[in-house]
mmCIF file with all atom_site columns, C-alpha atoms in Angstrom:
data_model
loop_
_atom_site.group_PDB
_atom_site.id
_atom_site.type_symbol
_atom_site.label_atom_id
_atom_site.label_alt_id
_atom_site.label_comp_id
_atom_site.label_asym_id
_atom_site.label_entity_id
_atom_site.label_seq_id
_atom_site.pdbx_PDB_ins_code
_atom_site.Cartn_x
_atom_site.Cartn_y
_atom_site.Cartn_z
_atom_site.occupancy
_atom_site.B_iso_or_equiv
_atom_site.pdbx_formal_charge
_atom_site.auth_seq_id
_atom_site.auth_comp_id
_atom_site.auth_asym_id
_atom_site.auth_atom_id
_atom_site.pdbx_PDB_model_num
ATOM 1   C CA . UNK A 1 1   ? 2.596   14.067  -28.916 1.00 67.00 ? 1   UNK A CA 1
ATOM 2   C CA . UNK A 1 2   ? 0.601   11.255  -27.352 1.00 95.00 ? 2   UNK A CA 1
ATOM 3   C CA . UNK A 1 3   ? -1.579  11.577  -24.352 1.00 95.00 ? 3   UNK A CA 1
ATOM 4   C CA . UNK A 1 4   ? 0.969   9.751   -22.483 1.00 96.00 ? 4   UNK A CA 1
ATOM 5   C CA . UNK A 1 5   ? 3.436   12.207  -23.119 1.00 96.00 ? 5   UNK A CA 1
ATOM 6   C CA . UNK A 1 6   ? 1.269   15.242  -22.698 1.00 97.00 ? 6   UNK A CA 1
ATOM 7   C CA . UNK A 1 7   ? 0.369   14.322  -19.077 1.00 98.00 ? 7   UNK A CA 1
ATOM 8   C CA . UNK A 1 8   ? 3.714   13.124  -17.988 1.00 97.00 ? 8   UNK A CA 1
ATOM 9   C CA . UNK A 1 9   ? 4.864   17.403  -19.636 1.00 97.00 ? 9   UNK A CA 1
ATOM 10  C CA . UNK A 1 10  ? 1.974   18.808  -17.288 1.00 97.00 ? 10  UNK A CA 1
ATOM 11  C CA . UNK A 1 11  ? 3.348   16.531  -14.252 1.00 97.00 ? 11  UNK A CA 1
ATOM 12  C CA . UNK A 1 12  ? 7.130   18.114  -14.491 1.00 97.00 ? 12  UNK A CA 1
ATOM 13  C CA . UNK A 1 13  ? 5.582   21.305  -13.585 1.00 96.00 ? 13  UNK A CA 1
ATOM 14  C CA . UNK A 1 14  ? 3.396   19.618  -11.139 1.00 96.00 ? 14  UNK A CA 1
ATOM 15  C CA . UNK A 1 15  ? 4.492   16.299  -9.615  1.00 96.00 ? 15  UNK A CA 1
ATOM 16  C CA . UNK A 1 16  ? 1.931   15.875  -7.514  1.00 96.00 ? 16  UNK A CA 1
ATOM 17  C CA . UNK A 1 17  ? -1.130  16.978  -8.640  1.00 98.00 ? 17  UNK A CA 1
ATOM 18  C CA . UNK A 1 18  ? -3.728  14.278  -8.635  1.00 98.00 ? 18  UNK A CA 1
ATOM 19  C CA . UNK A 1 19  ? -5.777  14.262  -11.976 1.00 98.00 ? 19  UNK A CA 1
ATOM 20  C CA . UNK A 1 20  ? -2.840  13.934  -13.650 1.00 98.00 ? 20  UNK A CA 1
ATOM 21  C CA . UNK A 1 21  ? -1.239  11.238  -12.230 1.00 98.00 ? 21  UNK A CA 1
ATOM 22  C CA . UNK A 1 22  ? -5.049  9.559   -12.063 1.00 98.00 ? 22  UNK A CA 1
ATOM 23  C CA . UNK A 1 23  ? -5.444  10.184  -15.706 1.00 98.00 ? 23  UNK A CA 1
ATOM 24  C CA . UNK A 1 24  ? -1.964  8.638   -16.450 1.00 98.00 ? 24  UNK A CA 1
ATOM 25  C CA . UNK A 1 25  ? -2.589  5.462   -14.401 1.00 98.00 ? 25  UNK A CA 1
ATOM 26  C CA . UNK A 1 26  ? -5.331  5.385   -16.591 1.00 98.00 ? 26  UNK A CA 1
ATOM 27  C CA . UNK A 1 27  ? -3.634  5.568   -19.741 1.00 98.00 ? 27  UNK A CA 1
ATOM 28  C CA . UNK A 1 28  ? -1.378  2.642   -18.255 1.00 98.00 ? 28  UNK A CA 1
ATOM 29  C CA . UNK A 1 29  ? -4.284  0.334   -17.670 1.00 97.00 ? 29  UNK A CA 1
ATOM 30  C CA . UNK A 1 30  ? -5.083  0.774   -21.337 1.00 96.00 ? 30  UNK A CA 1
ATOM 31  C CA . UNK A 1 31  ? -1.539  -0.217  -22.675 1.00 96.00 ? 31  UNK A CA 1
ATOM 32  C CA . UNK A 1 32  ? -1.491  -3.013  -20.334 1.00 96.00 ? 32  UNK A CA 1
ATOM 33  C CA . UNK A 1 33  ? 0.970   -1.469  -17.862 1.00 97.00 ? 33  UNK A CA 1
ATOM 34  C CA . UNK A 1 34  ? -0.956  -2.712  -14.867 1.00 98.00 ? 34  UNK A CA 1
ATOM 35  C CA . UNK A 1 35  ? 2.298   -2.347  -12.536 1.00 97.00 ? 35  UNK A CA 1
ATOM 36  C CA . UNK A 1 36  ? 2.788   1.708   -12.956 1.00 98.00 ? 36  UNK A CA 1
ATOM 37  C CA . UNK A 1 37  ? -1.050  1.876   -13.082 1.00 98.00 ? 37  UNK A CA 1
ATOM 38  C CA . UNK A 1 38  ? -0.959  0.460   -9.590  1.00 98.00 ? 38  UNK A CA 1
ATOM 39  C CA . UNK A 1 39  ? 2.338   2.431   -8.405  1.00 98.00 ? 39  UNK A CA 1
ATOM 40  C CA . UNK A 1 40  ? 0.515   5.807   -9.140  1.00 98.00 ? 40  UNK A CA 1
ATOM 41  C CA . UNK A 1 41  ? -2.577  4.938   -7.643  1.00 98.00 ? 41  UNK A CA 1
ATOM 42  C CA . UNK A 1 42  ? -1.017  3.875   -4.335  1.00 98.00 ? 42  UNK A CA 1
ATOM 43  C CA . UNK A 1 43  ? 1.415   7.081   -3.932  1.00 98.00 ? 43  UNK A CA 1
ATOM 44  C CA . UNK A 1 44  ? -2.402  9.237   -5.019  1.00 98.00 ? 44  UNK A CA 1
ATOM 45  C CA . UNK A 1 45  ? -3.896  7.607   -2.129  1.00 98.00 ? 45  UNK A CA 1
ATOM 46  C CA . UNK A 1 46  ? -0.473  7.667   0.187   1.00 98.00 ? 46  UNK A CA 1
ATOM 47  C CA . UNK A 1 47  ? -0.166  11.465  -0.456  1.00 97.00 ? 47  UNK A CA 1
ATOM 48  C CA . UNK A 1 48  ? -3.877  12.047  -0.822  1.00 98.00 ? 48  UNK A CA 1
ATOM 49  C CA . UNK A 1 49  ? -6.012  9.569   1.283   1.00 98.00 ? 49  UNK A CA 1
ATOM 50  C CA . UNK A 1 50  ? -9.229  11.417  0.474   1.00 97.00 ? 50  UNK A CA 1
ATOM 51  C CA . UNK A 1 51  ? -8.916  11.242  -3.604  1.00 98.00 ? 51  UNK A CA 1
ATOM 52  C CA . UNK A 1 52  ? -12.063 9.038   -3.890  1.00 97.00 ? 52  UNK A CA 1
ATOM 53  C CA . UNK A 1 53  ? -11.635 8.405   -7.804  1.00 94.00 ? 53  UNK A CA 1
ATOM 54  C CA . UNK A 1 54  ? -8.574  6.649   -7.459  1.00 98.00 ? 54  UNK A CA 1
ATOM 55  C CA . UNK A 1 55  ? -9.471  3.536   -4.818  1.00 98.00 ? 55  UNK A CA 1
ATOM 56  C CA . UNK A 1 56  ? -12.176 2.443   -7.193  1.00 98.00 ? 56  UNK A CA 1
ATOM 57  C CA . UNK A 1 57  ? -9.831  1.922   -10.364 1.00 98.00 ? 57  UNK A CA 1
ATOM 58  C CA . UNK A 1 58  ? -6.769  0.596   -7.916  1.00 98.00 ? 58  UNK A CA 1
ATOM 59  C CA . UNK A 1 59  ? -9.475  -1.873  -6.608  1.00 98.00 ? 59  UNK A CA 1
ATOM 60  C CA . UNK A 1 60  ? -10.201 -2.734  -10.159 1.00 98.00 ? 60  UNK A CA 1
ATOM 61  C CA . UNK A 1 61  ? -7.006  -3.471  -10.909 1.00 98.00 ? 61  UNK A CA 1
ATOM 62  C CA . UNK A 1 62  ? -6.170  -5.645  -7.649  1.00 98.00 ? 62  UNK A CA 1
ATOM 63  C CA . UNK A 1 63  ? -9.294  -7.403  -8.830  1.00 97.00 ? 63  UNK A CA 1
ATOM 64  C CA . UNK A 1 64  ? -7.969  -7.984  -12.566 1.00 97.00 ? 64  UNK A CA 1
ATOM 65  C CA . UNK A 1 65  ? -4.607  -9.160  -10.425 1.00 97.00 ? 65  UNK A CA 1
ATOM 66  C CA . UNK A 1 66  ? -6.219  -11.373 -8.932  1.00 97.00 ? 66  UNK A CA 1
ATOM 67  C CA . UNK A 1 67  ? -5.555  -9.895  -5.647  1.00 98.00 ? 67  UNK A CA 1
ATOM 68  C CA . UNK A 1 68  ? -8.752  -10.290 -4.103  1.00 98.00 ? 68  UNK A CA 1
ATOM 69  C CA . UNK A 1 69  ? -7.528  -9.052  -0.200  1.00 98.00 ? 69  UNK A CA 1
ATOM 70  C CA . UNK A 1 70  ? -5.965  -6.415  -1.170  1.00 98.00 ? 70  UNK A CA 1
ATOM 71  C CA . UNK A 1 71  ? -9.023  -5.160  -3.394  1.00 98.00 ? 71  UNK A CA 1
ATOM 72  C CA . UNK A 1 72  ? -11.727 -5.518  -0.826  1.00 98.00 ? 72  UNK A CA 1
ATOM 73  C CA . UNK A 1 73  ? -9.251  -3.529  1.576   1.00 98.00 ? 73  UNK A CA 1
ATOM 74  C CA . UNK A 1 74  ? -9.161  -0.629  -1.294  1.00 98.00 ? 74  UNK A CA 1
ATOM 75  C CA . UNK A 1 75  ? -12.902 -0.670  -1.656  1.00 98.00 ? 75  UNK A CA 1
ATOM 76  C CA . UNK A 1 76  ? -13.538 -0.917  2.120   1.00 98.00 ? 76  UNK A CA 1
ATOM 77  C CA . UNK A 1 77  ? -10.946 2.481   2.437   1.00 98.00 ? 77  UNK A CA 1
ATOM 78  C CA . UNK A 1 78  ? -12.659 3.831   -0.450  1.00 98.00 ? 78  UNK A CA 1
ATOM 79  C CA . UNK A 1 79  ? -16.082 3.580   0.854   1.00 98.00 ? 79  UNK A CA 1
ATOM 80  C CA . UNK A 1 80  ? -14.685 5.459   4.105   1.00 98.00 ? 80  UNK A CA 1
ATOM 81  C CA . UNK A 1 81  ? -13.083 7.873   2.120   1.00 98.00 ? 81  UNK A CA 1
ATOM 82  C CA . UNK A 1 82  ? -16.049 8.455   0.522   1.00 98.00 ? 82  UNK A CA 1
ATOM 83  C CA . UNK A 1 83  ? -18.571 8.838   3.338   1.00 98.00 ? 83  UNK A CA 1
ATOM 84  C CA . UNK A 1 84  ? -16.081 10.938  4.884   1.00 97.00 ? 84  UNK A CA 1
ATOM 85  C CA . UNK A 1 85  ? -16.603 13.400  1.543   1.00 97.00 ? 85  UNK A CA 1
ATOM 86  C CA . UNK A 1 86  ? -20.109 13.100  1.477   1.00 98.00 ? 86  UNK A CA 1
ATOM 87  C CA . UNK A 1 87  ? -19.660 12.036  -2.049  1.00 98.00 ? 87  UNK A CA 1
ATOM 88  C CA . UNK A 1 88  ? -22.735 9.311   -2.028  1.00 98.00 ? 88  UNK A CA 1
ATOM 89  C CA . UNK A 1 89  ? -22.547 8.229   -5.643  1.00 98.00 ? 89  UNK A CA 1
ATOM 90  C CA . UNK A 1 90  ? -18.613 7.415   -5.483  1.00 98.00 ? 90  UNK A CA 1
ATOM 91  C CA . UNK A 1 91  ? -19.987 5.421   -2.193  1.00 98.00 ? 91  UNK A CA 1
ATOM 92  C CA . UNK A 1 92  ? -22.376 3.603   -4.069  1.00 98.00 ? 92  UNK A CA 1
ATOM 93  C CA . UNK A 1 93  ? -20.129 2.970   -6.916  1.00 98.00 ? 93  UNK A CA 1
ATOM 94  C CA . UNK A 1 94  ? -17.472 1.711   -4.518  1.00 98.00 ? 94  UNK A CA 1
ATOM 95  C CA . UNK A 1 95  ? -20.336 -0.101  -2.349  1.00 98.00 ? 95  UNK A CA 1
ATOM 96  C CA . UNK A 1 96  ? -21.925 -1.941  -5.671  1.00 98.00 ? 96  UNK A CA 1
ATOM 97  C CA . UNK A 1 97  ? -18.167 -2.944  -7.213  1.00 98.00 ? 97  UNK A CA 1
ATOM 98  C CA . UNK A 1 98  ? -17.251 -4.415  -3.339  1.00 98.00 ? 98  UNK A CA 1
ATOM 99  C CA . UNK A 1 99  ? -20.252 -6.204  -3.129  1.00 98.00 ? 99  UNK A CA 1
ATOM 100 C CA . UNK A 1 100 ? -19.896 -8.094  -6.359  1.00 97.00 ? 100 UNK A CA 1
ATOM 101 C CA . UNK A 1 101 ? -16.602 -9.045  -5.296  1.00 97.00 ? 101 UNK A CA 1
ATOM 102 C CA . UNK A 1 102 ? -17.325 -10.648 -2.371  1.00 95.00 ? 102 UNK A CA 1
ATOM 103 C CA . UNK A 1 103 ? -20.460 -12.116 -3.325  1.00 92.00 ? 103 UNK A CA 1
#
């Protein structure tokens, strides 16, 4: 059984739960499946605003769209999200990716 497969048998006994559907978006980006990549991140965020991990690879991924806006928005949320958790070093990861963006 692939990873794939594995994660997606864990997520029938829970839907929602948020490593799971992270780590799958993940395994998405890797076979080039950039559009369910993106669809899990956004319902993560939608269900679970404060999820740091996830606005950092869904602004990736805007970015590798080509959807500049829409990533700075992700990164700017993220960055919130983030000094809202105290979590500094997802800040500063979020705050260094942002800034390369838009500079």
């Amino acid at each position: 059984m692939d990873r794939i497969e594995k994660i997606l048998e864990f997520l029938k006994a829970n839907p929602k739960d948020n490593f799971l559907r992270h780590a799958l978006a993940l395994e998405y980006i890797k076979l080039g499946d950039d559009l369910k990549a993106r669809i899990l991140f956004e319902e993560i965020l939608k269900d679970s605003p404060d999820y740091v991990g996830s606005y950092y690879h869904l602004a990736k991924l805007l970015e590798k769209l080509e959807q500049t806006e829409k990533a700075i928005e992700y990164y700017e949320m993220g960055m919130a999200a983030a000094k809202a958790a105290n979590d500094n070093h997802a800040y500063s990861e979020l705050q260094a990716a942002y800034e390369d963006l838009i500079y």
